[in-house]
Short mmCIF file of C-alpha atoms in Angstrom, two decimals:
data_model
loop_
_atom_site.label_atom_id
_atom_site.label_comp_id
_atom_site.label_asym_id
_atom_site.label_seq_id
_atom_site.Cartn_x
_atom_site.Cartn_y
_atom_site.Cartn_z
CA UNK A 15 0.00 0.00 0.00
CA UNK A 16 1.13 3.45 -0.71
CA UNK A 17 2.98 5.25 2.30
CA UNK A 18 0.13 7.72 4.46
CA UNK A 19 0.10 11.45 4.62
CA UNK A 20 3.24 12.61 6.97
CA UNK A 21 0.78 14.81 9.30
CA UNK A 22 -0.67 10.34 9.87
CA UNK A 23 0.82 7.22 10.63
CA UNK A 24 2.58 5.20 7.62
CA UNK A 25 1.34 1.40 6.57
CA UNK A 26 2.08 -1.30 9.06
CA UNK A 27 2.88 1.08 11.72
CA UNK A 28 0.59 -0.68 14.04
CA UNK A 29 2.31 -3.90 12.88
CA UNK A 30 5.73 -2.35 13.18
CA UNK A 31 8.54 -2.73 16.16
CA UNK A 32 6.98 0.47 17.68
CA UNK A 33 3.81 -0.11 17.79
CA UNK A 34 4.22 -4.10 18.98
CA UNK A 35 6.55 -2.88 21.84
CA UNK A 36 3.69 -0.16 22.48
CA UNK A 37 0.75 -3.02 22.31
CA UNK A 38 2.93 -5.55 24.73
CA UNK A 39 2.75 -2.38 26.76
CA UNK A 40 -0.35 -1.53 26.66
CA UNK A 41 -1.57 -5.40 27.74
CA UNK A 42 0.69 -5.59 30.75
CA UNK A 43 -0.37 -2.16 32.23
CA UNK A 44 -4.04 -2.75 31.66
CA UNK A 45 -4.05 -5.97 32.98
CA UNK A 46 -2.56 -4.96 36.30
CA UNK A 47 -5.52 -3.15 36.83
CA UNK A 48 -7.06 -6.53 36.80
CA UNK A 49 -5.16 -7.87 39.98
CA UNK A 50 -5.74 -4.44 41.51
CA UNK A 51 -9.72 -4.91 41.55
CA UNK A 52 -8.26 -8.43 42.82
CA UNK A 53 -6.62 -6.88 45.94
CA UNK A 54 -9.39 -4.21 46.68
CA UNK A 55 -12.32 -7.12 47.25
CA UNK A 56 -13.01 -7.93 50.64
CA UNK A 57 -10.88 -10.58 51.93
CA UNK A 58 -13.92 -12.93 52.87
CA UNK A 59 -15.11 -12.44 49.02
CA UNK A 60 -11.63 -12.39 47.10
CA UNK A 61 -10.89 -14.96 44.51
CA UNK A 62 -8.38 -17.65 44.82
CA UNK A 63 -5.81 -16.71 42.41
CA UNK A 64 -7.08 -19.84 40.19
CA UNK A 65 -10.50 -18.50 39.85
CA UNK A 66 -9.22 -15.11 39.02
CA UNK A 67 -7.28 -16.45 36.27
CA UNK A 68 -10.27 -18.57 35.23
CA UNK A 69 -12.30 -14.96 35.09
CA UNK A 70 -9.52 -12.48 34.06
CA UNK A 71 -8.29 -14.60 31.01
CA UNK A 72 -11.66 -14.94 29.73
CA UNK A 73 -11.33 -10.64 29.18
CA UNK A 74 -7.48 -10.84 28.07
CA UNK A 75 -8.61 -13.43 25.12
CA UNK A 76 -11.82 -11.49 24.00
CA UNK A 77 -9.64 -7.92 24.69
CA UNK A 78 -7.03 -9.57 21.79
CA UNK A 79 -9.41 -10.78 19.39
CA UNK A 80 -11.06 -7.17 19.14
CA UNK A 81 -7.45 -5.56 19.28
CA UNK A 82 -6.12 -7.67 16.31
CA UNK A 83 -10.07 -7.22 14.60
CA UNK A 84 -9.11 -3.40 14.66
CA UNK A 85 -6.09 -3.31 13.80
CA UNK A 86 -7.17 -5.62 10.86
CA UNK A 87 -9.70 -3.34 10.04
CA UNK A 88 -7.44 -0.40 10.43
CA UNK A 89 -5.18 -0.95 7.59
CA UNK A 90 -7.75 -2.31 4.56
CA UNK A 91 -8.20 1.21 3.22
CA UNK A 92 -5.98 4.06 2.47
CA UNK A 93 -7.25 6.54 5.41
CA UNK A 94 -4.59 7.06 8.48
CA UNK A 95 -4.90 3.69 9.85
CA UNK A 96 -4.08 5.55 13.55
CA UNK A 97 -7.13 7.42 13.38
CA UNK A 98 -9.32 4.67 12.33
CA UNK A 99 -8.20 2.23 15.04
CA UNK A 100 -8.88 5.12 17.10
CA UNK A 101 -11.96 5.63 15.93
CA UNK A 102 -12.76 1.59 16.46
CA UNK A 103 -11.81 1.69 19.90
CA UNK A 104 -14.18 5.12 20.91
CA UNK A 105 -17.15 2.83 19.30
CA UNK A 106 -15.71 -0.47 21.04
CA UNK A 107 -15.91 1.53 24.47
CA UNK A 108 -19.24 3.13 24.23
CA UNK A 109 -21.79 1.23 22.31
CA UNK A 110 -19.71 -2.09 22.06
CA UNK A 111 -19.52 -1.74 25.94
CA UNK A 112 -23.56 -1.78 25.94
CA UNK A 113 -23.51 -4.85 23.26
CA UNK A 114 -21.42 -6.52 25.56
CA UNK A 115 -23.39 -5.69 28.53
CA UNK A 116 -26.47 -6.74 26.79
CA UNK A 117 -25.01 -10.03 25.43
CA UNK A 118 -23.54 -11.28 28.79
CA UNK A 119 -27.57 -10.47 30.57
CA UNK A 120 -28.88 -13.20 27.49
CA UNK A 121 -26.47 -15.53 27.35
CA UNK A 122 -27.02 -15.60 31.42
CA UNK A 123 -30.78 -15.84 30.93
CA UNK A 124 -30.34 -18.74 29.06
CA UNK A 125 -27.68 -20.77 30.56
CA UNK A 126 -30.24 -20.13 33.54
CA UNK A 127 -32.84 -21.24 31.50
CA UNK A 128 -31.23 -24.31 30.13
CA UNK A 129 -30.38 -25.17 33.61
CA UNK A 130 -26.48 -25.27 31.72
CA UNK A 131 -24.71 -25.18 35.30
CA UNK A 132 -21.10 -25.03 34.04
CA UNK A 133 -21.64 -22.57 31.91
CA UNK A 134 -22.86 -20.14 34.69
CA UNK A 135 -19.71 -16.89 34.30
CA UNK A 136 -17.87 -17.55 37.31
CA UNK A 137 -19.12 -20.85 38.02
CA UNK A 138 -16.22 -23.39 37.90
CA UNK A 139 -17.59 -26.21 40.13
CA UNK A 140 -15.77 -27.71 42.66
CA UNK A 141 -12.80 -28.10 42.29
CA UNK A 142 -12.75 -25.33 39.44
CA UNK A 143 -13.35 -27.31 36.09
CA UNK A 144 -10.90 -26.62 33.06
CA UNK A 145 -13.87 -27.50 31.19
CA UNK A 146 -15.96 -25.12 32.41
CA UNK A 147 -13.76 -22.45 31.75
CA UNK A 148 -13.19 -23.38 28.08
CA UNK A 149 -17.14 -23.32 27.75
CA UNK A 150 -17.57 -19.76 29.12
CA UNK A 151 -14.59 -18.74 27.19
CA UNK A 152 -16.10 -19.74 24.28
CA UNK A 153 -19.41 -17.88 24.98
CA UNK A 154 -17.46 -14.59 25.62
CA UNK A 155 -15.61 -14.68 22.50
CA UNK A 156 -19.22 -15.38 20.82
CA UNK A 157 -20.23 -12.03 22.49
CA UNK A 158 -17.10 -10.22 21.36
CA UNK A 159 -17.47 -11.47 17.47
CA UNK A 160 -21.18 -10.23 17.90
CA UNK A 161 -20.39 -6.85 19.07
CA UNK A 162 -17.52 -6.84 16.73
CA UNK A 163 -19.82 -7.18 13.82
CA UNK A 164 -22.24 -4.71 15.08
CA UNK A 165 -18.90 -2.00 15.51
CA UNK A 166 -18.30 -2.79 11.82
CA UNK A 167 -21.32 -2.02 10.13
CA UNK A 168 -21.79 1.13 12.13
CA UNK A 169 -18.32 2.06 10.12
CA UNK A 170 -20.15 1.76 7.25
CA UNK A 171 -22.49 5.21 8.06
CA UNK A 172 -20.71 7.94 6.55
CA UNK A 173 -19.44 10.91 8.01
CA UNK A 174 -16.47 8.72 10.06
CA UNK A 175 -13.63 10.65 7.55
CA UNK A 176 -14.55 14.19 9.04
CA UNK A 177 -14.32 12.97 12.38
CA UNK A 178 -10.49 11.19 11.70
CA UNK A 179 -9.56 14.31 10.54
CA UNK A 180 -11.05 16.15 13.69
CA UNK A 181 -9.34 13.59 16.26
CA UNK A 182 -5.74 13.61 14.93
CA UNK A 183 -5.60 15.76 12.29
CA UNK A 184 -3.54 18.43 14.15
CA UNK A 185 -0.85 16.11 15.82
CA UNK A 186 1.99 16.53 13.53
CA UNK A 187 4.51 13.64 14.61
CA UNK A 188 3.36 10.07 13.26
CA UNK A 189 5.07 8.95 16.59
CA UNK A 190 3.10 11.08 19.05
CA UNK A 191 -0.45 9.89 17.39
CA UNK A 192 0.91 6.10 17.47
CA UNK A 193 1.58 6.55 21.37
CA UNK A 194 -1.71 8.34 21.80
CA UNK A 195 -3.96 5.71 19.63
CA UNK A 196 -2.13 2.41 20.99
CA UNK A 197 -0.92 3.43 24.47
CA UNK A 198 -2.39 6.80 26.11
CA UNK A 199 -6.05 5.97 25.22
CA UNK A 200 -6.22 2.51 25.32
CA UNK A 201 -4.60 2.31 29.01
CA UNK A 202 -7.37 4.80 30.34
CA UNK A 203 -10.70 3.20 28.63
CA UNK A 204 -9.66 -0.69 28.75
CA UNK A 205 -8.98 -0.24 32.51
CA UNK A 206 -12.44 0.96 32.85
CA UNK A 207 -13.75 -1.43 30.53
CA UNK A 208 -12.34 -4.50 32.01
CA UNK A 209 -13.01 -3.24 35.88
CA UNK A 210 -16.50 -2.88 34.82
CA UNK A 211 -16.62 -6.57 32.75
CA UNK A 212 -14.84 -8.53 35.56
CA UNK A 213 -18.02 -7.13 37.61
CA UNK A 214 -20.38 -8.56 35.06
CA UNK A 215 -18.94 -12.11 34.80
CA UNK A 216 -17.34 -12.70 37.63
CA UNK A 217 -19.43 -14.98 40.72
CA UNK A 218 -21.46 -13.05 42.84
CA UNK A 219 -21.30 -13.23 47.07
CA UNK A 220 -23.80 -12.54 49.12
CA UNK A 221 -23.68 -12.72 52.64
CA UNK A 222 -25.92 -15.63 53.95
CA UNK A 223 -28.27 -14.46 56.19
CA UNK A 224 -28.96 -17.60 57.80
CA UNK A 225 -26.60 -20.37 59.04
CA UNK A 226 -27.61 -24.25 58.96
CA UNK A 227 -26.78 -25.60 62.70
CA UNK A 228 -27.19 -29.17 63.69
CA UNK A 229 -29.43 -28.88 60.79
CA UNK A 230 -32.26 -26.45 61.74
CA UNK A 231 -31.68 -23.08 60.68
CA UNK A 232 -30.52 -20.22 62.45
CA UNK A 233 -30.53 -16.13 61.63
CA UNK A 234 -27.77 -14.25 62.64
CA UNK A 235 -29.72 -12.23 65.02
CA UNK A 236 -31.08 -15.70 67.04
CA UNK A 237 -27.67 -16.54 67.35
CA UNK A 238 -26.45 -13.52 69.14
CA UNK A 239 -29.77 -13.27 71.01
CA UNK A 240 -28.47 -17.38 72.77
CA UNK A 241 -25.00 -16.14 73.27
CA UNK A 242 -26.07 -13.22 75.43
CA UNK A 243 -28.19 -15.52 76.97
CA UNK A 244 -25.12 -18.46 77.86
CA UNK A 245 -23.03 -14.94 78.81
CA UNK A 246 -25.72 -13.95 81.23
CA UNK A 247 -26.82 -17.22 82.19
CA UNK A 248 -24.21 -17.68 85.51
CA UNK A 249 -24.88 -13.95 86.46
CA UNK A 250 -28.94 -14.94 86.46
CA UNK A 251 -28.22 -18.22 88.42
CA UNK A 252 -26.43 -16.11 90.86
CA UNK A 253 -29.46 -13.60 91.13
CA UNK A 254 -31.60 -15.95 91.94
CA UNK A 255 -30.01 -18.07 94.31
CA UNK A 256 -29.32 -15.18 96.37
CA UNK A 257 -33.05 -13.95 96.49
CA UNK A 258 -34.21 -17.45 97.23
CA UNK A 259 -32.11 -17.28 100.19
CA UNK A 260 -33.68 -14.15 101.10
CA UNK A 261 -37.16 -15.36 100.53
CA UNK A 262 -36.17 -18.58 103.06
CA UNK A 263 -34.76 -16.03 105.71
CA UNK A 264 -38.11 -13.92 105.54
CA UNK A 265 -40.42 -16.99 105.56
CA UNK A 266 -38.12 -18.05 108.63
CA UNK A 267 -38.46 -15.05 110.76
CA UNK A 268 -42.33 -15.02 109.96
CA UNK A 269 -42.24 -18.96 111.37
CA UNK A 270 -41.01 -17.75 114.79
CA UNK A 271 -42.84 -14.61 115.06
CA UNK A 272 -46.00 -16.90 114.82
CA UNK A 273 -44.77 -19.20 117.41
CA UNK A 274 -46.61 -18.45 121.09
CA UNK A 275 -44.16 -17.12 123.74
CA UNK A 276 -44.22 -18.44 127.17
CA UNK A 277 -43.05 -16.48 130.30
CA UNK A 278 -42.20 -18.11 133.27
CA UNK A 279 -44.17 -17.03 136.42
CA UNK A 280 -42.50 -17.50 139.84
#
């Protein structure tokens, strides 16, 4: 292909040493945000590392398969294949992020529905099933492919040239809009995006509000209700062992007060 404007980047410069060293980049920073969500759950709800893995990779395959789809995309015509990527990943973030939301809430519904256990997001069995994991894996990348497609024919509306040339048409270095399209932007919206996903597909804990003991079931509340009562129970024994003594003394004292008195008359 013939080489882009100067004011642009050239062919292949998403493909070339630059930009790879700028994608590997991009992956390992926005994945660490990843294992940051990890660390900020409550410790009685964090993930063992294996079930994080089971729920982060699912993102980091579907995150490559629309990276290399845009960057695919990018370079089929002659525009500035910077600003088109760029232009992918705004649409990717806003209305592929409600595709994606939207395609995880059906594919639930019927997994529900189907009674499909192990294909549940987040639900690995136990022990955590490779199997499972492949399954849900392959039902997010279904998701990403759909919203993919959608992105795609949205390109087709015209009126996306004016807006390339609006977006990084007055960043003269090549260099400065590859950094910005494959680094600067990316970083900021995927670690959004994949906080927000790992929400959506990852299990859900809820407290249990009751507790199964000796097998009858208990609330939380009952429970605290018998402890105060075994805390206060030697304190009540006490109590009343001291006013049954008092109640024997009394009862005593009205015993010999009813008992006729005899003087002795010389």
């Amino acid at each position: 292909a013939a080489p882009r404007p100067a004011h642009g980047c050239g062919s292949g410069a998403l493909l070339g040493r630059f930009g790879v060293l700028l994608q590997a980049l991009l992956a390992l920073c926005a994945f660490s945000t990843l294992m940051l969500k990890r660390f900020k759950e409550p410790k009685e709800e964090r993930r063992p590392w294996r079930i994080w893995f089971y729920d982060t990779s699912k993102q980091g395959i579907g995150a490559l398969f629309i990276h290399f789809a845009n960057v695919f995309l990018s370079d089929l015509t002659e525009e500035d294949p910077c600003s088109l990527y760029l232009i992918n990943f705004i649409l990717d973030a806003t209305l592929g992020m409600l595709l994606i939301w939207l395609g995880v809430k059906v594919v639930s519904w019927v997994v529900h529905h189907k009674k499909y256990t192990y294909l549940v997001f987040g639900e690995y069995g136990d022990p955590p099933q490779a199997a499972a994991w492949i399954g849900q894996c392959i039902l997010y990348l279904l998701i990403m492919a759909f919203e993919k497609t959608v992105i795609s024919l949205v390109l087709f509306i015209p009126g996306w040239t004016k807006l390339q040339q609006i977006l990084l048409g007055y960043i003269p270095s090549p260099q400065l809009e590859l950094v910005l399209v494959m680094f600067v932007v990316p970083f900021i919206v995927n670690a959004i995006m994949f906080w927000v996903v790992d929400s959506l597909i990852m299990r859900k804990y809820k407290q249990k509000d009751t507790l199964d003991i000796n097998g009858s079931i208990e609330t939380p509340g009952a429970r605290r209700a018998e402890e105060s009562q075994v805390l206060l129970s030697p304190e009540t024994d006490f109590d009343q062992s001291e006013s049954d003594q008092d109640i024997s003394g009394l009862q005593g004292m009205n015993q010999k007060m009813k008992q006729p008195s005899y003087q002795v008359v010389i």
